[in-house]
Tab-separated table of C-alpha atoms in Angstrom:
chain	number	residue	atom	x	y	z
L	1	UNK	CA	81.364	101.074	106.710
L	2	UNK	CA	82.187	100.296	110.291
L	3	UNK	CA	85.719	102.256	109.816
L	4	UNK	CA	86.998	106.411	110.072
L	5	UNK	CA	89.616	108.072	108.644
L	6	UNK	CA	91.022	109.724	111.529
L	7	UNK	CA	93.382	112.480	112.045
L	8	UNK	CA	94.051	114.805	114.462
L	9	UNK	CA	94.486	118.898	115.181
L	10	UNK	CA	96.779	120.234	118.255
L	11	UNK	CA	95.550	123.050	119.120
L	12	UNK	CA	97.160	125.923	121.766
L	13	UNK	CA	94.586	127.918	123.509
L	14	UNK	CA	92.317	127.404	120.777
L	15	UNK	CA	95.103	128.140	117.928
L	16	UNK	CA	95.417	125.031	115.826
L	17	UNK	CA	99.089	124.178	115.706
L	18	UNK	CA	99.566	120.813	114.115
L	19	UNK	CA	97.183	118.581	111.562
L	20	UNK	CA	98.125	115.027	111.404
L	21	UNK	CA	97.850	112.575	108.448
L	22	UNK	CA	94.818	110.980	108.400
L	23	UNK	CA	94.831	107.121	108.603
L	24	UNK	CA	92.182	105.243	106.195
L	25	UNK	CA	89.618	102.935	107.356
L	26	UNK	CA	90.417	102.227	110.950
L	27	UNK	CA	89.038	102.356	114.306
L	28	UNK	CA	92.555	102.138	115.803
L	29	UNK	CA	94.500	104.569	114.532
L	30	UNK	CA	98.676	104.578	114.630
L	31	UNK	CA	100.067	108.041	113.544
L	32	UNK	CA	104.013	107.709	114.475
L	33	UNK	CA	104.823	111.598	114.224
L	34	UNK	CA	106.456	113.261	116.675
L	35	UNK	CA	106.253	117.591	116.590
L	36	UNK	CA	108.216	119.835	118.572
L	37	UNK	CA	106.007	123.074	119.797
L	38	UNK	CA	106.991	125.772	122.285
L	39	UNK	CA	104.535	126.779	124.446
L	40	UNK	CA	104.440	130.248	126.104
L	41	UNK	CA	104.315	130.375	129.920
L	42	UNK	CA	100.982	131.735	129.883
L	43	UNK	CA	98.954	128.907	127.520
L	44	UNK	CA	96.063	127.640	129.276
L	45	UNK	CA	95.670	124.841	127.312
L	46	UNK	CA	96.529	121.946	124.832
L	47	UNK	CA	93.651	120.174	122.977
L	48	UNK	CA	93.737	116.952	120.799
L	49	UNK	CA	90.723	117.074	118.466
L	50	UNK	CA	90.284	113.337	116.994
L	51	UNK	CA	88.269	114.429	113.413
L	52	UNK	CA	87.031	111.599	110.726
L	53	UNK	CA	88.331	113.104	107.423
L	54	UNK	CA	84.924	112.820	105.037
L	55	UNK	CA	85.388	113.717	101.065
L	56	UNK	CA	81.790	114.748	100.411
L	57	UNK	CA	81.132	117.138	103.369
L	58	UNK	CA	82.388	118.858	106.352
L	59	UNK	CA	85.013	116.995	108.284
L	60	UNK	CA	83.301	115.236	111.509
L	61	UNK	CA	84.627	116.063	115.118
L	62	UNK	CA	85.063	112.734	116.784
L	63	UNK	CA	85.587	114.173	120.450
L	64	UNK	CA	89.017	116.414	121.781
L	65	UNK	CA	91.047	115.072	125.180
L	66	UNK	CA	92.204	118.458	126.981
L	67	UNK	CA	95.106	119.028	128.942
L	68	UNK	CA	95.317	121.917	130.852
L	69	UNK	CA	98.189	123.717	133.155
L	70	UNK	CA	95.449	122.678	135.994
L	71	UNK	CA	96.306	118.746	135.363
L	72	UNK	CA	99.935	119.565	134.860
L	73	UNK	CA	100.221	120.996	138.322
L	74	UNK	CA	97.978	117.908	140.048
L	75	UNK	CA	100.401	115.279	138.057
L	76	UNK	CA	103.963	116.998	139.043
L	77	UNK	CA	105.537	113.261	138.300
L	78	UNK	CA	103.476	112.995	134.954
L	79	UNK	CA	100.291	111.329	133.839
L	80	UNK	CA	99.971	107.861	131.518
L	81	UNK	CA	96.859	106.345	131.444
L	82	UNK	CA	93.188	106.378	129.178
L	83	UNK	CA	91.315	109.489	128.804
L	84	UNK	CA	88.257	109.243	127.286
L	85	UNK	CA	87.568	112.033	124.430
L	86	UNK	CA	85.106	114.406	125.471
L	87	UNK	CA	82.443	115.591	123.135
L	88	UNK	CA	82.802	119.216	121.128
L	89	UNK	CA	79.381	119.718	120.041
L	90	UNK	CA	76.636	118.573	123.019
L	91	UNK	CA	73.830	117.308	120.233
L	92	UNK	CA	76.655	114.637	119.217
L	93	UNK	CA	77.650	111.806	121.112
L	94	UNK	CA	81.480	110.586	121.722
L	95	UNK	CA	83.116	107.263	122.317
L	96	UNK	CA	86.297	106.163	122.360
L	97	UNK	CA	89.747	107.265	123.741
L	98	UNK	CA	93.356	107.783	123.610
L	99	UNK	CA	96.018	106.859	125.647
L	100	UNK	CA	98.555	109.695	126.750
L	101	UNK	CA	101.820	109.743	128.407
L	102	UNK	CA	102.342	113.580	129.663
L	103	UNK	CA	104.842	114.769	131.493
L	104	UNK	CA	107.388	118.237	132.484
L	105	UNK	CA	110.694	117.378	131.451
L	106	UNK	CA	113.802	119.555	132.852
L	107	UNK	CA	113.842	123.247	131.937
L	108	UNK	CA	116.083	124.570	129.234
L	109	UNK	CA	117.181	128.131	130.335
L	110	UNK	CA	114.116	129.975	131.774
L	111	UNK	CA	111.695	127.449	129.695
L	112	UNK	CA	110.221	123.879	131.296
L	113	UNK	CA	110.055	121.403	128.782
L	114	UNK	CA	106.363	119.609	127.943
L	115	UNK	CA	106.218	116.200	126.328
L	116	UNK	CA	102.762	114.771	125.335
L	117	UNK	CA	102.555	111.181	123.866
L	118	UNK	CA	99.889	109.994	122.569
L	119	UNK	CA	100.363	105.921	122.525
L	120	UNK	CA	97.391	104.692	121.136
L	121	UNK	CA	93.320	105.394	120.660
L	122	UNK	CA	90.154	103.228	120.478
């Protein structure tokens, strides 16, 4: 049909955290939910999987964007810009992205703070 019904899982160092709603029929997808997660000190990771929700079978991975404590550390100031999803499975091929604002906001007690936006996706 030319459309997905998009939604996406957060996951922690592989634990999926969050499931968004899924959005019907579109190709450019507007969520407006905002979650709150603490992360431990020692996480490696935060993925975004992009899925197409799919009624008759098994839900289709679109392609995940990946931030790690790696990017965090070369981006001190924060990152905004287009990251383009990467693929999960290597027989499938992956377009599209999603535009992230990322950044380490003040600590609270012994804890830095992380906020991930994501503004938009294509």
């Amino acid at each position: 049909t030319g459309s997905s019904d998009p939604y996406c899982i957060v996951k922690i160092d592989d634990e999926a955290i969050i499931r968004t709603a899924t959005v019907w029929k579109t190709l450019s997808p507007f969520w407006g939910e905002e979650y709150q997660v603490h992360l431990q000190p020692t996480f490696h990771s935060v993925s975004i999987y992009v899925m197409d929700e799919d009624a008759l079978s098994r839900d289709d991975v679109i392609g995940k964007v990946c931030i790690t404590r790696d990017m965090l550390a070369e981006h001190p100031k924060g990152y905004s810009g287009w990251v383009s999803l990467s693929e999960v499975d290597p027989d499938e091929e992956v377009q599209g992205e999603i535009h992230l604002r990322v950044g380490v906001l003040g600590s609270q007690g012994s804890r830095r703070l992380l906020r991930c936006t994501v503004l938009e996706a294509r």
